[in-house]
Coordinates of C-alpha atoms in Angstrom, one line a residue:
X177 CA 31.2 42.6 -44.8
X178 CA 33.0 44.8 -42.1
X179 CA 34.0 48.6 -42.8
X180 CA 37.0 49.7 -42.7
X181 CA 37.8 51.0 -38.9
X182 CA 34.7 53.9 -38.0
X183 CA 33.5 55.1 -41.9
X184 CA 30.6 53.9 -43.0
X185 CA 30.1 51.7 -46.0
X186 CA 29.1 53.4 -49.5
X187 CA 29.0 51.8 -51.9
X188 CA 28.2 53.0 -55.5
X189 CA 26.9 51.5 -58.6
X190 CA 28.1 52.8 -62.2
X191 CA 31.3 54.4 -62.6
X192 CA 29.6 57.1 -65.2
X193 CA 30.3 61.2 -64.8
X194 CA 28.1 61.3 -61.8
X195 CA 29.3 58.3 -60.3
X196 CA 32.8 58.9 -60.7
X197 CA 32.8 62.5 -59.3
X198 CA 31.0 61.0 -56.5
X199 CA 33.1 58.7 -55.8
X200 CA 36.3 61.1 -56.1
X201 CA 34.3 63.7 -53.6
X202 CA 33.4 61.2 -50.9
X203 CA 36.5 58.9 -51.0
X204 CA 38.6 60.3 -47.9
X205 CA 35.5 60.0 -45.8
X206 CA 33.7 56.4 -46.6
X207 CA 34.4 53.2 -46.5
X208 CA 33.7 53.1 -50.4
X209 CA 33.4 50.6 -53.2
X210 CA 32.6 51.2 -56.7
X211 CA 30.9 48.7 -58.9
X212 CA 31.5 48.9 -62.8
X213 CA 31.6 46.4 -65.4
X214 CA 34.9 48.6 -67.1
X215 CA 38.0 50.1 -65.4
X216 CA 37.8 53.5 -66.8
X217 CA 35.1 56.4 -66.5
X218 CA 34.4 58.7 -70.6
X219 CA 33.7 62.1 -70.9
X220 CA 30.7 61.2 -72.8
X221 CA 30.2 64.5 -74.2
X222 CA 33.7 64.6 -76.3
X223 CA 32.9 60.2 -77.6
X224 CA 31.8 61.9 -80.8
X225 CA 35.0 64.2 -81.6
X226 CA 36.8 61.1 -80.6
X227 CA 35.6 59.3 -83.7
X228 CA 37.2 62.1 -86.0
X229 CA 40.1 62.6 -84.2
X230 CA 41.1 59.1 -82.3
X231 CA 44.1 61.0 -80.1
X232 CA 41.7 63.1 -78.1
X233 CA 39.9 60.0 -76.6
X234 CA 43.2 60.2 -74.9
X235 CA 42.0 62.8 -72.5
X236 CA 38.6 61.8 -72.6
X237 CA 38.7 58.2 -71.6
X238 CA 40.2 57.5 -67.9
X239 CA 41.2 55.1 -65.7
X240 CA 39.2 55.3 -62.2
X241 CA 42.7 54.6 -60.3
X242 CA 43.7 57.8 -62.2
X243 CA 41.1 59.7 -59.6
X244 CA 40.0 57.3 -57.2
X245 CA 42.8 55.9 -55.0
X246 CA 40.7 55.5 -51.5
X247 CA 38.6 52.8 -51.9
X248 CA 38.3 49.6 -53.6
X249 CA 36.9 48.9 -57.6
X250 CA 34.6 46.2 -58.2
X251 CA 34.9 45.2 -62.1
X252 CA 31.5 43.4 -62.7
X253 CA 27.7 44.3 -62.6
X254 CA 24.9 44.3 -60.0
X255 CA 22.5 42.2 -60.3
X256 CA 20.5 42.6 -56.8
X257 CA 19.8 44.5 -54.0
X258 CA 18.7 43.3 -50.3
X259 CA 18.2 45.6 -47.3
X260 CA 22.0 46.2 -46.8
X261 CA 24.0 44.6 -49.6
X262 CA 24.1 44.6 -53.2
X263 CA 24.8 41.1 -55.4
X264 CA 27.3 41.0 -58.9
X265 CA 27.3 38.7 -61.7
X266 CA 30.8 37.9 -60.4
X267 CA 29.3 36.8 -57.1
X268 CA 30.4 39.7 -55.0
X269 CA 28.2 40.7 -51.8
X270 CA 28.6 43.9 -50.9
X271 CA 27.4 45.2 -47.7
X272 CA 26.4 49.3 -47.3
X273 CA 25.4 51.5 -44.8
X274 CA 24.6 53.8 -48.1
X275 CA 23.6 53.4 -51.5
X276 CA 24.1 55.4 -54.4
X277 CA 22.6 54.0 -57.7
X278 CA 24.0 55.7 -61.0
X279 CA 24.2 53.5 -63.5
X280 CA 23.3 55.5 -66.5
X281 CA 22.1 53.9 -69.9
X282 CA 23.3 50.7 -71.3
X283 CA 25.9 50.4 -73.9
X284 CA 27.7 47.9 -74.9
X285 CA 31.6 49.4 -74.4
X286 CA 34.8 47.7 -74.5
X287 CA 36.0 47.0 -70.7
X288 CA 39.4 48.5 -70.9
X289 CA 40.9 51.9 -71.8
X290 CA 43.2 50.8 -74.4
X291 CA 40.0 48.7 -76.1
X292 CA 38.1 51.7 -76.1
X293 CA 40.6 53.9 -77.6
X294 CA 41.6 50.7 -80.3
X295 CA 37.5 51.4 -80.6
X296 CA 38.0 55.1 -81.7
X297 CA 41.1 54.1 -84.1
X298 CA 38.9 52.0 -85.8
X299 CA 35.8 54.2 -85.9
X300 CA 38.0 56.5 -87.6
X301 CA 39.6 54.6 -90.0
X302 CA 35.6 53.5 -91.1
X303 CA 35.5 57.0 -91.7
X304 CA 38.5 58.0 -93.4
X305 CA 38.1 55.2 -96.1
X306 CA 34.3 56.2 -96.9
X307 CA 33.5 58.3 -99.5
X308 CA 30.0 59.3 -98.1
X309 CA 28.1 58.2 -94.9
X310 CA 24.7 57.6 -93.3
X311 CA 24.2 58.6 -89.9
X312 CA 20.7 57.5 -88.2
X313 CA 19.0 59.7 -85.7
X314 CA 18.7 63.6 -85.4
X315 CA 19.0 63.9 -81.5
X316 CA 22.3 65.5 -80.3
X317 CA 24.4 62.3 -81.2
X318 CA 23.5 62.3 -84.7
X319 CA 23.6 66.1 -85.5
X320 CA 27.0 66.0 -83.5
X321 CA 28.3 63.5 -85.1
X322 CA 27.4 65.2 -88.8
X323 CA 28.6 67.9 -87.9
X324 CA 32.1 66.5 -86.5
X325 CA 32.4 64.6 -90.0
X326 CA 31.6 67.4 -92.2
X327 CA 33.8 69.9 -90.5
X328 CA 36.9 67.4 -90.7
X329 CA 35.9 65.6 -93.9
X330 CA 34.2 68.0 -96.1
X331 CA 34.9 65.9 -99.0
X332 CA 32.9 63.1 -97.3
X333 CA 29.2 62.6 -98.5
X334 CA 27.0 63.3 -95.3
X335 CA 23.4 61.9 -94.9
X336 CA 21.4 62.5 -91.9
X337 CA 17.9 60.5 -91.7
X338 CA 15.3 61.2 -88.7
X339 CA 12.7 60.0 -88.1
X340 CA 11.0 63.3 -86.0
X341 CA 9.8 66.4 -88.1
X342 CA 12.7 68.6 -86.8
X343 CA 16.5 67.8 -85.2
X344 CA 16.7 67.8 -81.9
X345 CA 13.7 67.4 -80.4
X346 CA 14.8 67.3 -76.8
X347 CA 15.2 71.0 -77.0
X348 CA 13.0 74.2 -78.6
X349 CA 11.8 74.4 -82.1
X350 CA 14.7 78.1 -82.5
X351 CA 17.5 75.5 -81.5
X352 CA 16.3 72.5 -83.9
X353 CA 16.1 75.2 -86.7
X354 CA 19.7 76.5 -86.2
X355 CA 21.1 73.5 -86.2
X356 CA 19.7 72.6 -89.5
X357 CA 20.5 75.5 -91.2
X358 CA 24.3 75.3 -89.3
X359 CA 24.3 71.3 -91.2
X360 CA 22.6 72.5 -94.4
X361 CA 25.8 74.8 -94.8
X362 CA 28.2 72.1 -93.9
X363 CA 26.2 70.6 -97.2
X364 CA 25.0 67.6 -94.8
X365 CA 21.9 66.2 -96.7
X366 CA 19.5 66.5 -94.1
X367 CA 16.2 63.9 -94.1
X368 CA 13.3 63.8 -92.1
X369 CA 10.1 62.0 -91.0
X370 CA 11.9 59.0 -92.6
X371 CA 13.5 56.2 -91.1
X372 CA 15.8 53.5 -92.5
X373 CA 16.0 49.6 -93.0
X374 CA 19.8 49.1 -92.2
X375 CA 19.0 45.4 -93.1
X376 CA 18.3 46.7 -97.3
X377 CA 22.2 47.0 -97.8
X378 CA 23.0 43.6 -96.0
X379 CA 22.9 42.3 -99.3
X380 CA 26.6 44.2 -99.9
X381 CA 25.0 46.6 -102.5
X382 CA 25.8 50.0 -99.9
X383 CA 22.1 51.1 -100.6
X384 CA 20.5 51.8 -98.4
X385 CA 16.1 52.3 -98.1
X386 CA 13.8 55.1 -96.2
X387 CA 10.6 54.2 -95.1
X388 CA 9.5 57.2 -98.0
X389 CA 11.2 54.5 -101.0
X390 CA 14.4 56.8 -101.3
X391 CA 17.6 55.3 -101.7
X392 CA 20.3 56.5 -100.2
X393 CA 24.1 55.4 -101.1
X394 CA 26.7 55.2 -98.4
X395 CA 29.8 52.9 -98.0
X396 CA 28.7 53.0 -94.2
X397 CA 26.3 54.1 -91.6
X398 CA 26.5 55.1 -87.9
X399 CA 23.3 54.4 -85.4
X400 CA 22.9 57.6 -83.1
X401 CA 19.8 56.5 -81.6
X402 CA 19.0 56.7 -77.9
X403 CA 20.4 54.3 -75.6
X404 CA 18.1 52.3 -72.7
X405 CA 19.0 53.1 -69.3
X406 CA 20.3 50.8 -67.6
X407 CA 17.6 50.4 -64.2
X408 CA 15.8 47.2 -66.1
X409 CA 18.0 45.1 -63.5
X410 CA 16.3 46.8 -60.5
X411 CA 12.8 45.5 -61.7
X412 CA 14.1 42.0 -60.1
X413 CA 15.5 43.9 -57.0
X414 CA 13.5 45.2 -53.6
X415 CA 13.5 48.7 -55.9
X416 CA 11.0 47.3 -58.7
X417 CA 8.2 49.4 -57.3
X418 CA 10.3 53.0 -57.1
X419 CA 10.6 52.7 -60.9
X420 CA 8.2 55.2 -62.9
X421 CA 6.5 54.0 -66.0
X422 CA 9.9 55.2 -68.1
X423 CA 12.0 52.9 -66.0
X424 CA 13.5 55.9 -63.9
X425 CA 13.9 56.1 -60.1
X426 CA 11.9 58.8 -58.3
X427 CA 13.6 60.0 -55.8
X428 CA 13.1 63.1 -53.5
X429 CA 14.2 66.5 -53.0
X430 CA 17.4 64.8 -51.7
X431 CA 17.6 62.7 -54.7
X432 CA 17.1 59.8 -52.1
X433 CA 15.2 56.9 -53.4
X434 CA 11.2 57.7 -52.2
X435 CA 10.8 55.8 -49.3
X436 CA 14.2 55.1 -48.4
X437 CA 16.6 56.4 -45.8
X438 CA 19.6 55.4 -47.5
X439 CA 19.5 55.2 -50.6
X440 CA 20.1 58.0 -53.3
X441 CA 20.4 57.6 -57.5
X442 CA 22.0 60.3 -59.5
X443 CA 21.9 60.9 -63.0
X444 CA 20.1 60.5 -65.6
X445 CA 18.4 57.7 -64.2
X446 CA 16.3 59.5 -61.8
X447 CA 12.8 61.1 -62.5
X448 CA 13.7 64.9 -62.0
X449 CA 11.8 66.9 -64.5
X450 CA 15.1 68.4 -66.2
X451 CA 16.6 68.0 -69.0
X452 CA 19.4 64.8 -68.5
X453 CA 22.6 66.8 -69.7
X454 CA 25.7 66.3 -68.2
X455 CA 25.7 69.3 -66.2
X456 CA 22.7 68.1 -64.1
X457 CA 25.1 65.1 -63.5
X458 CA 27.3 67.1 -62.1
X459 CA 25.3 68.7 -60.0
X460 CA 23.3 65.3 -58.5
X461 CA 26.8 64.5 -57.9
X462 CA 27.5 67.0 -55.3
X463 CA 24.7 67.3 -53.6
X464 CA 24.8 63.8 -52.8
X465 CA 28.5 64.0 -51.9
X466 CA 27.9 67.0 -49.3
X467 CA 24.3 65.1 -48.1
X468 CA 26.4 61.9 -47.5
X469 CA 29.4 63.3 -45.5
X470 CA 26.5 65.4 -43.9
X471 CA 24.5 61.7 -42.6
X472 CA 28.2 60.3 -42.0
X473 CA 29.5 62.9 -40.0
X474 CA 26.4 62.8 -37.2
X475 CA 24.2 65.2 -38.7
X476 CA 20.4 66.0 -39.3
X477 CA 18.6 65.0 -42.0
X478 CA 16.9 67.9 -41.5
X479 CA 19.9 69.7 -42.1
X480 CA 20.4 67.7 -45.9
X481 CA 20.9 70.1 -49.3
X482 CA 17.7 70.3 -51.4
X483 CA 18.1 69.7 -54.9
X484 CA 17.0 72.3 -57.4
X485 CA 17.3 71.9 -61.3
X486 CA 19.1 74.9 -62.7
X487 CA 18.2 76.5 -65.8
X488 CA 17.7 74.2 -68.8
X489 CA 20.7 75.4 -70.9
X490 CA 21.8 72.9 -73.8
X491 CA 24.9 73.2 -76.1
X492 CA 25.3 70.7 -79.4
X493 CA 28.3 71.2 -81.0
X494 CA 28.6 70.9 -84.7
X495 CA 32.3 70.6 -85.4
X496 CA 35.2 72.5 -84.0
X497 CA 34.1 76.0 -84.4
X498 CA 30.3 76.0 -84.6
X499 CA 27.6 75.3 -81.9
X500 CA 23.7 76.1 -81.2
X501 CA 23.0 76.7 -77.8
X502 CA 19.7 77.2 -75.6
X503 CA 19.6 79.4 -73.0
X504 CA 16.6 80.4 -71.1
X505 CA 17.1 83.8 -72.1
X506 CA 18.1 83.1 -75.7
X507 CA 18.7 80.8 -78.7
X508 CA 22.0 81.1 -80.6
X509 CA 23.6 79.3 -83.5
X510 CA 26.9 79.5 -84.8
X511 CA 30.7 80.9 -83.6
X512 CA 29.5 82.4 -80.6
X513 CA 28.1 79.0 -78.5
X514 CA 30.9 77.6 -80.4
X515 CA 33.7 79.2 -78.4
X516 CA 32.3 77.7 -75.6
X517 CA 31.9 74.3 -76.7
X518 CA 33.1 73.3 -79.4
X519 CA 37.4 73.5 -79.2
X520 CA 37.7 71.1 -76.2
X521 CA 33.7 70.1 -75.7
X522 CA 34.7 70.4 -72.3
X523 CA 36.9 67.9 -71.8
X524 CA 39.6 70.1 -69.4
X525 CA 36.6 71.3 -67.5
X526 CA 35.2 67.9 -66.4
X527 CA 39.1 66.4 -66.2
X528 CA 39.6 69.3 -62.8
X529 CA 36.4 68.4 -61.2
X530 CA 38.1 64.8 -60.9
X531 CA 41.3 66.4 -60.0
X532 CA 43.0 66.1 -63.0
X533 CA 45.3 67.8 -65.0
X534 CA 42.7 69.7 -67.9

């Protein structure tokens, strides 16, 4: 394949946060093509209010033409890599000068925007007509999503099983505490060290067994366990051996693949010791934007942006007016992180770094 006059050919695969604000950052001065099984990119943060309140997927869910108008879309999914093209299940071969690999975790996700936000009608509509609900796994999707049911259906019957000995174990033992004590007042029935055989109620009888012999009612249940990411493809691809042991790519201080010139991965696919929160996304995003034009333009590699993981600061909103956030300097719970989480889960934020309306 031939670029497009003199700009070189980038092409980037998945269409997440960090590969979409790539993409928007880099489009006026590459010959670019991004690769994506769907045609919109999610504010993943805000999937979770969706399910309460279908509407606000509205702003959350977005079409990549909405932001990405200088380059072309391939709707399918890489399957290979060679020395200077990338293969799709669709049969595509793309050549590249550069290579950006983002392609986040797997999930299985409707392919259009109006699926997605038929998805989040529906989700809510399981909700609304339950009269109490199991949610499985006490990492930030399952406390989130708790805390989103309890706080717009307090009426509802909320169980939360885990398998750990505390909620969100991704993050200190002050913040898992909070956000107990934040669920135990929204009268969430909080259990854990258990886990859950979601096959016991296939016989239609809504009951549901822990691993301890409880029984646990609920006219439905919501997995909120961690998703894969989605780099297993690359152990068939020249890449195999840049995988860690935890399937991540390690890269270095320019997030370039180790041992390659032109190749970078953002995300959370890559083996930076932070913690993989949207922010950091962000963040991979730009660098690699401004090292890219940087290589494009005629510069020095010397002269690329190091990357630096900030802080480790993590916010989990628990409904529309509470939050616990960890800072490095402190551990809150309640209204305060809540103000700035919680109304919008930053939604209007991440819509202006792709150059939307908030």
């Amino acid at each position: 394949m031939e670029s497009r006059g003199s700009k070189r050919r980038v092409v980037v695969v998945g269409g997440g946060i960090a590969g979409s604000i790539l993409a928007r950052s880099i489009q006026l001065n590459a010959d670019l093509t991004l690769i994506d099984p769907k045609e919109y990119v999610e504010i993943k943060w805000a999937n979770l209010r969706s399910k309460v309140e279908p509407s606000f997927a509205e702003r959350a869910v977005v079409n990549y033409r909405d932001f990405f108008t200088n380059g072309r879309i391939v709707t399918s999914t890489a399957i290979n890599i060679t020395e200077n093209e990338v293969l799709t299940a669709d049969g595509h071969r793309i050549g590249y000068d550069y290579l950006v690999i983002a392609s986040g975790h797997s999930d299985n996700v409707p392919l259009t925007k109006t699926e997605r936000l038929h998805y989040y009608d529906a989700e809510n509509q399981k909700i609304q007509s339950a009269r109490s609900i199991l949610i499985v796994g006490g990492g930030p999707s399952g406390v989130e999503l708790a805390g989103e049911i309890s706080t717009d259906f307090p009426d509802k019957k909320v169980t939360l099983v885990h398998k750990g000995p505390r909620l969100l174990e991704y993050i200190g033992p002050k913040a898992s505490d909070k956000g107990l004590s934040l669920l135990r007042s929204k009268k969430v029935d909080v259990k854990l060290q258990q886990s859950v055989d979601l096959k016991s109620a296939s016989d239609g009888s809504q009951v549901y067994r822990t691993s301890t012999g409880e029984s646990i009612k609920a006219d439905c249940h919501f997995l909120c366990t961690r998703l894969p990411l989605s780099t297993a493809w690359l152990n068939e691809t020249m890449l195999k051996t840049n995988l860690d042991k935890d399937g991540r790519l390690m890269v270095d201080e320019y997030l370039r693949v180790k041992g390659r010139n032109n190749i970078f991965a953002i995300g959370d696919i890559t083996d930076v010791p932070e913690l993989k929160l949207g922010l950091a996304a962000l963040h991979h995003a730009y660098l690699v934007a401004k090292n890219l034009k940087l290589l494009m333009g005629g510069g020095k590699e010397s002269k690329m942006s190091v990357y630096k993981p900030g802080p480790e600061v993590a916010m989990v909103s628990l409904g529309r007016k509470h939050a616990v956030a960890q800072f490095p300097f402190a551990t809150l719970g309640g209204r305060i992180p809540g103000l700035i989480k919680s109304g919008d889960m930053f939604v209007g934020r991440t819509r202006k770094h792709l150059g939307l309306e908030p």
